[in-house]
PDB file of C-alpha atoms in Angstrom:
ATOM      1  CA  VAL A  20     -18.770  -6.386   5.386  1.00 37.00           C
ATOM      2  CA  THR A  21     -18.567  -6.762   1.930  1.00 37.00           C
ATOM      3  CA  ARG A  22     -16.716  -6.170  -0.399  1.00 36.00           C
ATOM      4  CA  ALA A  23     -20.114  -3.670  -1.850  1.00 35.00           C
ATOM      5  CA  THR A  24     -20.330  -2.228   1.031  1.00 33.00           C
ATOM      6  CA  LEU A  25     -16.393  -1.700   1.338  1.00 33.00           C
ATOM      7  CA  ALA A  26     -16.866   0.738  -2.628  1.00 34.00           C
ATOM      8  CA  LEU A  27     -19.325   2.827  -0.417  1.00 32.00           C
ATOM      9  CA  LEU A  28     -16.043   4.292   1.271  1.00 34.00           C
ATOM     10  CA  LEU A  29     -14.954   5.542  -2.914  1.00 34.00           C
ATOM     11  CA  LEU A  30     -15.779   8.998  -2.184  1.00 30.00           C
ATOM     12  CA  PHE A  31     -14.455  10.558  -6.117  1.00 32.00           C
ATOM     13  CA  VAL A  32     -14.807   8.883  -9.177  1.00 32.00           C
ATOM     14  CA  LEU A  33     -11.304   9.448 -10.752  1.00 31.00           C
ATOM     15  CA  THR A  34     -10.831  10.399 -14.410  1.00 34.00           C
ATOM     16  CA  PRO A  35      -9.017   8.782 -16.777  1.00 36.00           C
ATOM     17  CA  ALA A  36      -5.052   9.370 -16.622  1.00 40.00           C
ATOM     18  CA  GLY A  37      -4.244  11.045 -19.495  1.00 40.00           C
ATOM     19  CA  ALA A  38      -7.438  13.302 -17.797  1.00 35.00           C
ATOM     20  CA  ARG A  39      -6.071  13.321 -14.262  1.00 42.00           C
ATOM     21  CA  ALA A  40      -3.082  15.706 -14.916  1.00 44.00           C
ATOM     22  CA  LEU A  41      -5.012  17.998 -16.427  1.00 39.00           C
ATOM     23  CA  GLU A  42      -7.648  18.280 -13.855  1.00 68.00           C
ATOM     24  CA  ARG A  43      -6.183  17.572 -10.634  1.00 77.00           C
ATOM     25  CA  PRO A  44      -3.305  17.391  -8.016  1.00 87.00           C
ATOM     26  CA  LEU A  45      -1.716  13.869  -7.713  1.00 91.00           C
ATOM     27  CA  ARG A  46      -2.996  12.213  -5.166  1.00 94.00           C
ATOM     28  CA  ILE A  47      -0.401  10.189  -2.840  1.00 96.00           C
ATOM     29  CA  PHE A  48      -1.135   7.988   0.245  1.00 96.00           C
ATOM     30  CA  VAL A  49       2.079   7.660   2.186  1.00 96.00           C
ATOM     31  CA  ALA A  50       1.944   4.488   4.326  1.00 95.00           C
ATOM     32  CA  ALA A  51       3.130   4.351   7.979  1.00 92.00           C
ATOM     33  CA  PRO A  52       7.491   3.613   7.202  1.00 94.00           C
ATOM     34  CA  ARG A  53       8.788   0.051   8.446  1.00 94.00           C
ATOM     35  CA  ASN A  54      12.017  -0.822  10.121  1.00 95.00           C
ATOM     36  CA  PHE A  55      12.499  -4.494   8.983  1.00 95.00           C
ATOM     37  CA  LEU A  56      16.157  -4.013  10.776  1.00 93.00           C
ATOM     38  CA  LEU A  57      15.534  -7.434  13.127  1.00 89.00           C
ATOM     39  CA  ASP A  58      17.712  -9.256  15.544  1.00 88.00           C
ATOM     40  CA  GLU A  59      16.312 -12.726  16.227  1.00 88.00           C
ATOM     41  CA  THR A  60      18.415 -12.759  19.147  1.00 87.00           C
ATOM     42  CA  ARG A  61      16.941  -9.770  20.886  1.00 87.00           C
ATOM     43  CA  ILE A  62      13.401 -10.650  19.897  1.00 91.00           C
ATOM     44  CA  PHE A  63      12.836 -12.823  23.575  1.00 89.00           C
ATOM     45  CA  ARG A  64      13.789  -8.874  25.435  1.00 81.00           C
ATOM     46  CA  PRO A  65      11.765  -6.660  27.896  1.00 71.00           C
ATOM     47  CA  ARG A  66       9.730  -4.400  25.859  1.00 70.00           C
ATOM     48  CA  GLY A  67      10.675  -1.258  25.164  1.00 67.00           C
ATOM     49  CA  GLU A  68      14.248  -2.036  23.242  1.00 75.00           C
ATOM     50  CA  ARG A  69      14.088   0.110  19.870  1.00 80.00           C
ATOM     51  CA  LEU A  70      15.238  -0.908  16.529  1.00 86.00           C
ATOM     52  CA  PRO A  71      18.625   0.503  14.736  1.00 88.00           C
ATOM     53  CA  HIS A  72      17.574   3.705  12.662  1.00 91.00           C
ATOM     54  CA  ASP A  73      14.995   3.995  14.828  1.00 91.00           C
ATOM     55  CA  ASP A  74      14.922   7.962  14.455  1.00 91.00           C
ATOM     56  CA  LEU A  75      16.351   8.079  11.127  1.00 92.00           C
ATOM     57  CA  LEU A  76      13.224   5.964  10.079  1.00 93.00           C
ATOM     58  CA  ARG A  77      10.622   8.406  12.164  1.00 93.00           C
ATOM     59  CA  ASP A  78      12.357  11.896  10.434  1.00 93.00           C
ATOM     60  CA  VAL A  79      12.438  10.403   7.008  1.00 94.00           C
ATOM     61  CA  GLY A  80       9.070   9.447   7.066  1.00 93.00           C
ATOM     62  CA  SER A  81       7.847  12.864   8.362  1.00 93.00           C
ATOM     63  CA  ARG A  82      10.471  14.882   5.814  1.00 93.00           C
ATOM     64  CA  VAL A  83       8.840  12.711   2.562  1.00 95.00           C
ATOM     65  CA  GLU A  84       5.224  13.817   3.342  1.00 94.00           C
ATOM     66  CA  VAL A  85       6.449  18.031   4.723  1.00 93.00           C
ATOM     67  CA  GLN A  86       8.412  17.832   1.378  1.00 92.00           C
ATOM     68  CA  LEU A  87       5.449  16.844  -1.165  1.00 94.00           C
ATOM     69  CA  GLY A  88       2.867  19.066   0.788  1.00 92.00           C
ATOM     70  CA  LYS A  89       4.915  21.817  -0.013  1.00 91.00           C
ATOM     71  CA  LYS A  90       3.551  21.090  -4.063  1.00 88.00           C
ATOM     72  CA  ALA A  91       1.264  23.061  -4.641  1.00 85.00           C
ATOM     73  CA  TRP A  92      -0.646  20.299  -7.594  1.00 88.00           C
ATOM     74  CA  ILE A  93      -0.292  17.714  -4.334  1.00 92.00           C
ATOM     75  CA  GLU A  94      -2.571  16.214  -1.765  1.00 93.00           C
ATOM     76  CA  VAL A  95      -1.147  13.903   1.085  1.00 94.00           C
ATOM     77  CA  ALA A  96      -2.558  12.455   2.994  1.00 94.00           C
ATOM     78  CA  ASN A  97      -0.941   9.666   5.743  1.00 92.00           C
ATOM     79  CA  ALA A  98      -2.662   6.744   7.929  1.00 89.00           C
ATOM     80  CA  GLN A  99      -4.395   8.660  10.715  1.00 88.00           C
ATOM     81  CA  GLU A 100      -5.419  11.267   8.620  1.00 89.00           C
ATOM     82  CA  LEU A 101      -7.523   7.630   6.846  1.00 88.00           C
ATOM     83  CA  ALA A 102      -7.929   6.480  10.226  1.00 85.00           C
ATOM     84  CA  ALA A 103     -10.035   9.727  10.828  1.00 85.00           C
ATOM     85  CA  ASP A 104     -11.607  10.148   7.792  1.00 83.00           C
ATOM     86  CA  LEU A 105     -13.008   6.685   8.648  1.00 83.00           C
ATOM     87  CA  ALA A 106     -13.864   6.335  11.351  1.00 79.00           C
ATOM     88  CA  ALA A 107     -17.428   8.439  10.461  1.00 82.00           C
ATOM     89  CA  SER A 108     -17.392   5.140   7.520  1.00 86.00           C
ATOM     90  CA  LYS A 109     -20.623   2.733   9.323  1.00 89.00           C
ATOM     91  CA  ALA A 110     -18.788  -0.103   7.355  1.00 88.00           C
ATOM     92  CA  TYR A 111     -16.217   0.678   8.339  1.00 88.00           C
ATOM     93  CA  GLY A 112     -17.355   0.706  12.265  1.00 90.00           C
ATOM     94  CA  ASP A 113     -19.259  -2.257  11.766  1.00 92.00           C
ATOM     95  CA  GLY A 114     -16.078  -4.491  10.525  1.00 91.00           C
ATOM     96  CA  LEU A 115     -13.842  -3.067  13.295  1.00 92.00           C
ATOM     97  CA  VAL A 116     -16.329  -3.749  16.203  1.00 94.00           C
ATOM     98  CA  LEU A 117     -16.921  -7.036  14.684  1.00 96.00           C
ATOM     99  CA  GLY A 118     -13.665  -8.171  13.464  1.00 96.00           C
ATOM    100  CA  ARG A 119     -12.011  -7.066  17.087  1.00 95.00           C
ATOM    101  CA  GLU A 120     -14.849  -9.382  19.016  1.00 97.00           C
ATOM    102  CA  TRP A 121     -13.981 -12.677  17.003  1.00 97.00           C
ATOM    103  CA  LEU A 122     -10.298 -11.594  17.768  1.00 97.00           C
ATOM    104  CA  ASN A 123     -10.893 -11.393  21.149  1.00 97.00           C
ATOM    105  CA  LEU A 124     -13.348 -14.625  21.269  1.00 98.00           C
ATOM    106  CA  GLY A 125      -9.863 -16.018  19.276  1.00 98.00           C
ATOM    107  CA  GLN A 126      -7.956 -15.227  22.308  1.00 97.00           C
ATOM    108  CA  GLU A 127      -9.758 -16.010  24.729  1.00 98.00           C
ATOM    109  CA  HIS A 128     -10.074 -19.622  23.609  1.00 98.00           C
ATOM    110  CA  TYR A 129      -6.212 -19.804  22.086  1.00 97.00           C
ATOM    111  CA  GLU A 130      -6.123 -19.260  26.515  1.00 96.00           C
ATOM    112  CA  SER A 131      -8.914 -21.821  27.362  1.00 97.00           C
ATOM    113  CA  LEU A 132      -7.290 -24.712  24.942  1.00 95.00           C
ATOM    114  CA  ARG A 133     -10.069 -23.967  22.702  1.00 97.00           C
ATOM    115  CA  VAL A 134      -7.480 -23.787  19.711  1.00 98.00           C
ATOM    116  CA  ASP A 135      -8.978 -25.609  16.965  1.00 98.00           C
ATOM    117  CA  GLU A 136     -12.385 -22.875  17.667  1.00 98.00           C
ATOM    118  CA  ALA A 137      -9.731 -19.810  18.171  1.00 98.00           C
ATOM    119  CA  ILE A 138      -8.480 -20.706  14.706  1.00 98.00           C
ATOM    120  CA  VAL A 139     -11.830 -20.170  13.588  1.00 98.00           C
ATOM    121  CA  ASP A 140     -12.337 -16.659  15.229  1.00 98.00           C
ATOM    122  CA  LEU A 141      -9.367 -15.141  14.276  1.00 98.00           C
ATOM    123  CA  ARG A 142      -9.487 -15.839  10.436  1.00 98.00           C
ATOM    124  CA  ARG A 143     -12.688 -14.215  10.284  1.00 98.00           C
ATOM    125  CA  ALA A 144     -11.090 -11.466  12.540  1.00 97.00           C
ATOM    126  CA  GLU A 145      -8.394 -12.041   9.934  1.00 97.00           C
ATOM    127  CA  GLY A 146     -11.311 -11.896   7.151  1.00 96.00           C
ATOM    128  CA  LEU A 147     -12.790  -8.967   8.311  1.00 95.00           C
ATOM    129  CA  TYR A 148      -9.261  -6.120   9.286  1.00 95.00           C
ATOM    130  CA  LEU A 149      -8.110  -7.172   5.859  1.00 94.00           C
ATOM    131  CA  GLN A 150     -11.801  -5.642   3.770  1.00 92.00           C
ATOM    132  CA  VAL A 151     -11.900  -2.391   5.896  1.00 90.00           C
ATOM    133  CA  PHE A 152      -8.013  -2.000   5.270  1.00 91.00           C
ATOM    134  CA  HIS A 153      -7.543  -2.143   9.049  1.00 91.00           C
ATOM    135  CA  ASP A 154      -3.065  -3.153   8.294  1.00 90.00           C
ATOM    136  CA  VAL A 155      -2.636   0.016   6.462  1.00 89.00           C
ATOM    137  CA  VAL A 156      -4.798   2.077   9.524  1.00 87.00           C
ATOM    138  CA  GLU A 157      -3.196   0.082  12.666  1.00 89.00           C
ATOM    139  CA  PRO A 158      -0.427  -2.031  10.961  1.00 91.00           C
ATOM    140  CA  TYR A 159       0.678  -2.781  14.707  1.00 89.00           C
ATOM    141  CA  ALA A 160      -2.357  -3.680  16.125  1.00 90.00           C
ATOM    142  CA  PHE A 161      -3.398  -5.961  12.623  1.00 94.00           C
ATOM    143  CA  ALA A 162      -0.198  -7.487  14.338  1.00 96.00           C
ATOM    144  CA  ARG A 163      -1.658  -9.182  17.227  1.00 97.00           C
ATOM    145  CA  VAL A 164      -3.997 -11.459  14.594  1.00 98.00           C
ATOM    146  CA  TYR A 165      -1.282 -13.042  13.158  1.00 98.00           C
ATOM    147  CA  LEU A 166       0.730 -13.535  16.804  1.00 98.00           C
ATOM    148  CA  LEU A 167      -2.349 -15.329  17.693  1.00 98.00           C
ATOM    149  CA  GLN A 168      -2.744 -17.667  14.951  1.00 98.00           C
ATOM    150  CA  GLY A 169       1.312 -18.484  14.818  1.00 98.00           C
ATOM    151  CA  LEU A 170       0.721 -19.381  18.148  1.00 98.00           C
ATOM    152  CA  CYS A 171      -1.990 -21.436  17.668  1.00 98.00           C
ATOM    153  CA  TYR A 172      -0.590 -23.096  14.344  1.00 98.00           C
ATOM    154  CA  VAL A 173       2.510 -24.578  16.806  1.00 97.00           C
ATOM    155  CA  GLU A 174      -0.348 -25.432  19.277  1.00 96.00           C
ATOM    156  CA  ARG A 175      -1.251 -27.585  16.746  1.00 96.00           C
ATOM    157  CA  GLY A 176       2.138 -29.077  15.250  1.00 96.00           C
ATOM    158  CA  MET A 177       1.166 -26.703  11.817  1.00 97.00           C
ATOM    159  CA  LYS A 178       4.438 -25.833  11.176  1.00 94.00           C
ATOM    160  CA  GLY A 179       4.063 -24.214   7.397  1.00 95.00           C
ATOM    161  CA  GLN A 180       0.685 -22.073   8.863  1.00 97.00           C
ATOM    162  CA  SER A 181       2.708 -20.859  11.981  1.00 97.00           C
ATOM    163  CA  HIS A 182       5.828 -19.754   9.910  1.00 96.00           C
ATOM    164  CA  VAL A 183       3.675 -17.540   7.926  1.00 96.00           C
ATOM    165  CA  ALA A 184       1.313 -15.740  10.314  1.00 98.00           C
ATOM    166  CA  PHE A 185       5.074 -15.456  12.355  1.00 98.00           C
ATOM    167  CA  ARG A 186       5.996 -13.848   9.584  1.00 96.00           C
ATOM    168  CA  ARG A 187       3.554 -11.745   9.397  1.00 96.00           C
ATOM    169  CA  MET A 188       2.390 -10.273  12.508  1.00 97.00           C
ATOM    170  CA  PHE A 189       7.227  -9.427  11.131  1.00 96.00           C
ATOM    171  CA  PHE A 190       5.984  -7.714   8.198  1.00 96.00           C
ATOM    172  CA  GLN A 191       3.065  -5.698  10.440  1.00 95.00           C
ATOM    173  CA  ASN A 192       4.796  -4.701  13.819  1.00 94.00           C
ATOM    174  CA  PRO A 193       8.717  -5.566  13.290  1.00 93.00           C
ATOM    175  CA  GLY A 194       9.856  -4.017  16.236  1.00 90.00           C
ATOM    176  CA  VAL A 195       7.060  -6.461  18.592  1.00 91.00           C
ATOM    177  CA  ARG A 196       8.955  -7.666  21.487  1.00 90.00           C
ATOM    178  CA  PHE A 197       7.933 -10.912  24.071  1.00 91.00           C
ATOM    179  CA  GLN A 198       8.850 -11.310  27.512  1.00 89.00           C
ATOM    180  CA  PRO A 199      11.349 -13.910  28.274  1.00 89.00           C
ATOM    181  CA  GLY A 200       9.893 -17.446  29.026  1.00 90.00           C
ATOM    182  CA  TYR A 201       6.128 -15.877  28.160  1.00 90.00           C
ATOM    183  CA  TYR A 202       5.476 -18.280  25.563  1.00 92.00           C
ATOM    184  CA  PRO A 203       6.760 -22.438  25.687  1.00 92.00           C
ATOM    185  CA  PRO A 204       9.810 -22.993  24.487  1.00 94.00           C
ATOM    186  CA  HIS A 205       8.695 -24.970  21.108  1.00 94.00           C
ATOM    187  CA  ALA A 206       6.868 -21.071  20.495  1.00 95.00           C
ATOM    188  CA  GLU A 207       9.350 -19.358  21.441  1.00 95.00           C
ATOM    189  CA  GLU A 208      11.649 -21.028  18.973  1.00 95.00           C
ATOM    190  CA  GLU A 209       9.239 -20.639  16.193  1.00 96.00           C
ATOM    191  CA  ILE A 210       8.784 -17.107  16.751  1.00 97.00           C
ATOM    192  CA  ARG A 211      13.152 -17.247  16.094  1.00 95.00           C
ATOM    193  CA  SER A 212      12.556 -19.160  12.981  1.00 95.00           C
ATOM    194  CA  SER A 213      10.442 -16.973  11.639  1.00 96.00           C
ATOM    195  CA  ALA A 214      12.360 -14.251  12.206  1.00 95.00           C
ATOM    196  CA  VAL A 215      14.894 -15.045  10.106  1.00 93.00           C
ATOM    197  CA  ASP A 216      13.596 -16.568   6.951  1.00 94.00           C
ATOM    198  CA  PHE A 217      11.469 -13.124   7.468  1.00 94.00           C
ATOM    199  CA  VAL A 218      14.206 -10.766   7.159  1.00 91.00           C
ATOM    200  CA  LEU A 219      16.112 -12.587   3.800  1.00 91.00           C
ATOM    201  CA  THR A 220      13.225 -13.761   1.684  1.00 91.00           C
ATOM    202  CA  HIS A 221      10.073 -12.434   3.028  1.00 92.00           C
ATOM    203  CA  PRO A 222       9.043  -9.082   0.042  1.00 91.00           C
ATOM    204  CA  LYS A 223       8.501  -5.824   1.202  1.00 93.00           C
ATOM    205  CA  GLU A 224       8.484  -3.184  -1.103  1.00 93.00           C
ATOM    206  CA  ASN A 225       4.561  -3.224  -1.035  1.00 93.00           C
ATOM    207  CA  PRO A 226       3.472  -2.182   2.274  1.00 93.00           C
ATOM    208  CA  PHE A 227       0.607  -4.392   1.648  1.00 90.00           C
ATOM    209  CA  LEU A 228      -0.171  -7.745   2.366  1.00 83.00           C
ATOM    210  CA  GLY A 229       0.776  -8.551  -1.100  1.00 86.00           C
ATOM    211  CA  ASP A 230       0.057  -7.198  -5.210  1.00 90.00           C
ATOM    212  CA  ASP A 231      -4.071  -8.381  -4.819  1.00 92.00           C
ATOM    213  CA  ARG A 232      -4.255  -5.871  -1.923  1.00 92.00           C
ATOM    214  CA  LEU A 233      -2.298  -2.712  -2.934  1.00 93.00           C
ATOM    215  CA  ALA A 234      -5.034  -3.174  -6.023  1.00 94.00           C
ATOM    216  CA  ARG A 235      -8.292  -3.137  -3.893  1.00 93.00           C
ATOM    217  CA  PHE A 236      -7.161   0.037  -2.057  1.00 94.00           C
ATOM    218  CA  PHE A 237      -6.234   1.741  -5.356  1.00 94.00           C
ATOM    219  CA  GLU A 238      -9.979   0.523  -6.006  1.00 93.00           C
ATOM    220  CA  ALA A 239     -11.073   1.799  -2.780  1.00 90.00           C
ATOM    221  CA  TYR A 240      -9.359   5.384  -2.561  1.00 91.00           C
ATOM    222  CA  PRO A 241      -8.822   7.799  -4.797  1.00 90.00           C
ATOM    223  CA  PHE A 242      -5.392   7.655  -4.241  1.00 94.00           C
ATOM    224  CA  ASP A 243      -2.559   7.689  -7.686  1.00 95.00           C
ATOM    225  CA  ASN A 244       0.398   6.239  -5.910  1.00 96.00           C
ATOM    226  CA  VAL A 245       1.465   4.940  -2.369  1.00 96.00           C
ATOM    227  CA  VAL A 246       5.248   6.413  -1.716  1.00 97.00           C
ATOM    228  CA  TYR A 247       6.954   4.112   1.004  1.00 96.00           C
ATOM    229  CA  VAL A 248       9.497   4.322   3.286  1.00 96.00           C
ATOM    230  CA  TYR A 249      11.212   0.921   5.012  1.00 96.00           C
ATOM    231  CA  LEU A 250      14.577  -0.275   6.394  1.00 96.00           C
ATOM    232  CA  ASP A 251      15.877  -3.361   5.547  1.00 94.00           C
ATOM    233  CA  GLY A 252      19.804  -5.691   7.052  1.00 90.00           C
ATOM    234  CA  ALA A 253      18.928  -8.288   5.089  1.00 82.00           C
ATOM    235  CA  SER A 254      22.150  -7.707   2.157  1.00 80.00           C
ATOM    236  CA  GLY A 255      23.732  -7.316   5.073  1.00 83.00           C
ATOM    237  CA  GLN A 256      23.941  -3.722   4.848  1.00 88.00           C
ATOM    238  CA  ALA A 257      20.761  -1.540   6.325  1.00 92.00           C
ATOM    239  CA  SER A 258      19.707   0.788   4.116  1.00 94.00           C
ATOM    240  CA  LEU A 259      16.983   3.033   4.464  1.00 95.00           C
ATOM    241  CA  HIS A 260      14.688   2.669   0.653  1.00 96.00           C
ATOM    242  CA  VAL A 261      11.782   4.847  -1.060  1.00 96.00           C
ATOM    243  CA  VAL A 262       9.770   3.246  -3.157  1.00 97.00           C
ATOM    244  CA  VAL A 263       6.736   4.582  -5.573  1.00 97.00           C
ATOM    245  CA  LEU A 264       3.504   2.248  -6.513  1.00 96.00           C
ATOM    246  CA  SER A 265       1.036   2.907  -8.790  1.00 95.00           C
ATOM    247  CA  ARG A 266      -2.655   2.418  -9.291  1.00 94.00           C
ATOM    248  CA  GLU A 267      -1.727   1.474 -12.432  1.00 91.00           C
ATOM    249  CA  GLY A 268       0.087  -2.126 -10.657  1.00 88.00           C
ATOM    250  CA  GLY A 269       3.487  -3.596 -12.328  1.00 88.00           C
ATOM    251  CA  ASP A 270       6.851  -3.455 -10.790  1.00 91.00           C
ATOM    252  CA  PRO A 271       7.127   0.005  -8.306  1.00 94.00           C
ATOM    253  CA  VAL A 272       7.743   3.304 -10.833  1.00 94.00           C
ATOM    254  CA  LEU A 273      10.456   4.397  -7.895  1.00 95.00           C
ATOM    255  CA  HIS A 274      12.813   1.671  -5.605  1.00 96.00           C
ATOM    256  CA  GLU A 275      16.093   3.635  -4.289  1.00 95.00           C
ATOM    257  CA  SER A 276      17.989   2.649  -1.504  1.00 94.00           C
ATOM    258  CA  PHE A 277      20.578   3.824   0.585  1.00 94.00           C
ATOM    259  CA  PRO A 278      23.817   2.492   3.087  1.00 92.00           C
ATOM    260  CA  LEU A 279      23.827   3.436   5.957  1.00 91.00           C
ATOM    261  CA  PRO A 280      26.130   3.986   8.267  1.00 81.00           C
ATOM    262  CA  GLU A 281      27.987   0.896  10.612  1.00 75.00           C
ATOM    263  CA  GLY A 282      27.853   2.498  14.687  1.00 63.00           C
ATOM    264  CA  ASN A 283      27.084   6.469  13.744  1.00 59.00           C
ATOM    265  CA  GLU A 284      23.327   6.424  13.650  1.00 60.00           C
ATOM    266  CA  THR A 285      23.560  10.181  14.200  1.00 58.00           C
ATOM    267  CA  ALA A 286      25.264  10.870  10.750  1.00 56.00           C
ATOM    268  CA  ALA A 287      22.956   9.498   8.637  1.00 60.00           C
ATOM    269  CA  GLY A 288      20.547  11.376   9.267  1.00 61.00           C
ATOM    270  CA  PRO A 289      21.286  14.759   6.834  1.00 67.00           C
ATOM    271  CA  GLY A 290      21.817  13.198   4.232  1.00 87.00           C
ATOM    272  CA  VAL A 291      19.847  10.226   4.014  1.00 90.00           C
ATOM    273  CA  GLY A 292      17.228  12.891   4.112  1.00 89.00           C
ATOM    274  CA  GLU A 293      18.645  15.706   1.289  1.00 91.00           C
ATOM    275  CA  ALA A 294      18.858  11.888  -1.353  1.00 93.00           C
ATOM    276  CA  VAL A 295      15.123  10.669  -0.652  1.00 93.00           C
ATOM    277  CA  ASP A 296      14.220  14.325  -1.583  1.00 93.00           C
ATOM    278  CA  ALA A 297      16.403  13.795  -4.392  1.00 93.00           C
ATOM    279  CA  ALA A 298      15.057  10.671  -5.411  1.00 93.00           C
ATOM    280  CA  LEU A 299      10.748  11.982  -5.051  1.00 94.00           C
ATOM    281  CA  SER A 300      11.992  15.151  -6.849  1.00 92.00           C
ATOM    282  CA  ARG A 301      13.462  12.912 -10.209  1.00 91.00           C
ATOM    283  CA  TRP A 302      10.559  10.683 -10.091  1.00 92.00           C
ATOM    284  CA  LEU A 303       7.681  13.936  -9.959  1.00 90.00           C
ATOM    285  CA  SER A 304       9.440  15.333 -13.111  1.00 86.00           C
ATOM    286  CA  CYS A 305       8.909  12.454 -14.973  1.00 78.00           C
ATOM    287  CA  HIS A 306       4.490  14.508 -14.800  1.00 66.00           C
ATOM    288  CA  ASP A 307       3.765  16.166 -16.619  1.00 55.00           C
ATOM    289  CA  LEU A 308       1.688  18.571 -14.143  1.00 56.00           C
ATOM    290  CA  LYS A 309      -0.412  21.678 -13.925  1.00 54.00           C
ATOM    291  CA  PRO A 310      -1.140  23.061 -11.033  1.00 55.00           C
ATOM    292  CA  PRO A 311      -5.509  23.339 -11.159  1.00 55.00           C
ATOM    293  CA  PRO A 312      -7.115  26.220 -10.180  1.00 55.00           C
ATOM    294  CA  SER A 313      -7.535  26.897  -6.331  1.00 53.00           C
ATOM    295  CA  THR A 314      -5.536  23.312  -4.720  1.00 47.00           C
ATOM    296  CA  LYS A 315      -4.539  23.639  -1.761  1.00 49.00           C
ATOM    297  CA  SER A 316      -0.621  22.218  -0.872  1.00 47.00           C
ATOM    298  CA  ARG A 317      -2.486  19.633   1.887  1.00 48.00           C
ATOM    299  CA  THR A 318      -5.794  18.138   2.088  1.00 45.00           C
ATOM    300  CA  PRO A 319      -5.771  15.849   4.646  1.00 43.00           C
ATOM    301  CA  GLY A 320      -8.245  12.595   4.746  1.00 45.00           C
ATOM    302  CA  ILE A 321      -9.518  11.429   1.709  1.00 46.00           C
ATOM    303  CA  GLY A 322     -12.543  13.183   0.979  1.00 43.00           C
ATOM    304  CA  PHE A 323     -10.420  15.037  -1.672  1.00 39.00           C
TER     305      PHE A 323
END
């Protein structure tokens, strides 16, 4: 899958920013919310254990979509709608199928101790998945690439590379859990160490793997902004963050955080949800937009 092929997915050519405000609605992509309230001591536990404030994050994420979708001059799409729209694209389908083949082959080579071959396979899978934005559509599934990469690097004694791979795994799927004793002790220790470093130092305000990836996303799809909600506890207190990223690049046009009370998760819900609504309203008030003719409140997918 080439970049030129991916460009065929662009279904609408954007007009200049000045004209856009008058001629069409604001187009917003709501990224999947993520919970970064990790505890490295609880990573190796039976699966099914949930992270703190999971219910709050889910509710606020849904609330953001609903509130934005109510406005006549905004069109909203989320990851599920993007996936549904891409399902009809041959470029996406081919990239996804080939990426999965390389991923499965990489796992087979890792399990048969052909680690060097596995590393090559997994890098190919990563590249193909990134080309078709599989990390945006299915971040939890994409995390498997980085788990296997990290395990391969551990086996080769490549500590720096394994650290990066595991950090990226936690970024894609922060709620990942592992059966105790399934991996060798030195691999478990590296995963724990990467989790600690991830919580304290990994940038979290961009749901993509870096600013370049965000820019490519805006090049490929006709969105004006990305809205992203996540939970973080790097400061020592759990906080909910709401971030708005712009097609124009640079720093977020909005980034507000809301501390959460300790010990009583249910008490935070309504107040935080209203605070997020207010933050988004303040941001939207800066847009001098008039509803264009015949605008619907919500248009699923990206084929606006």
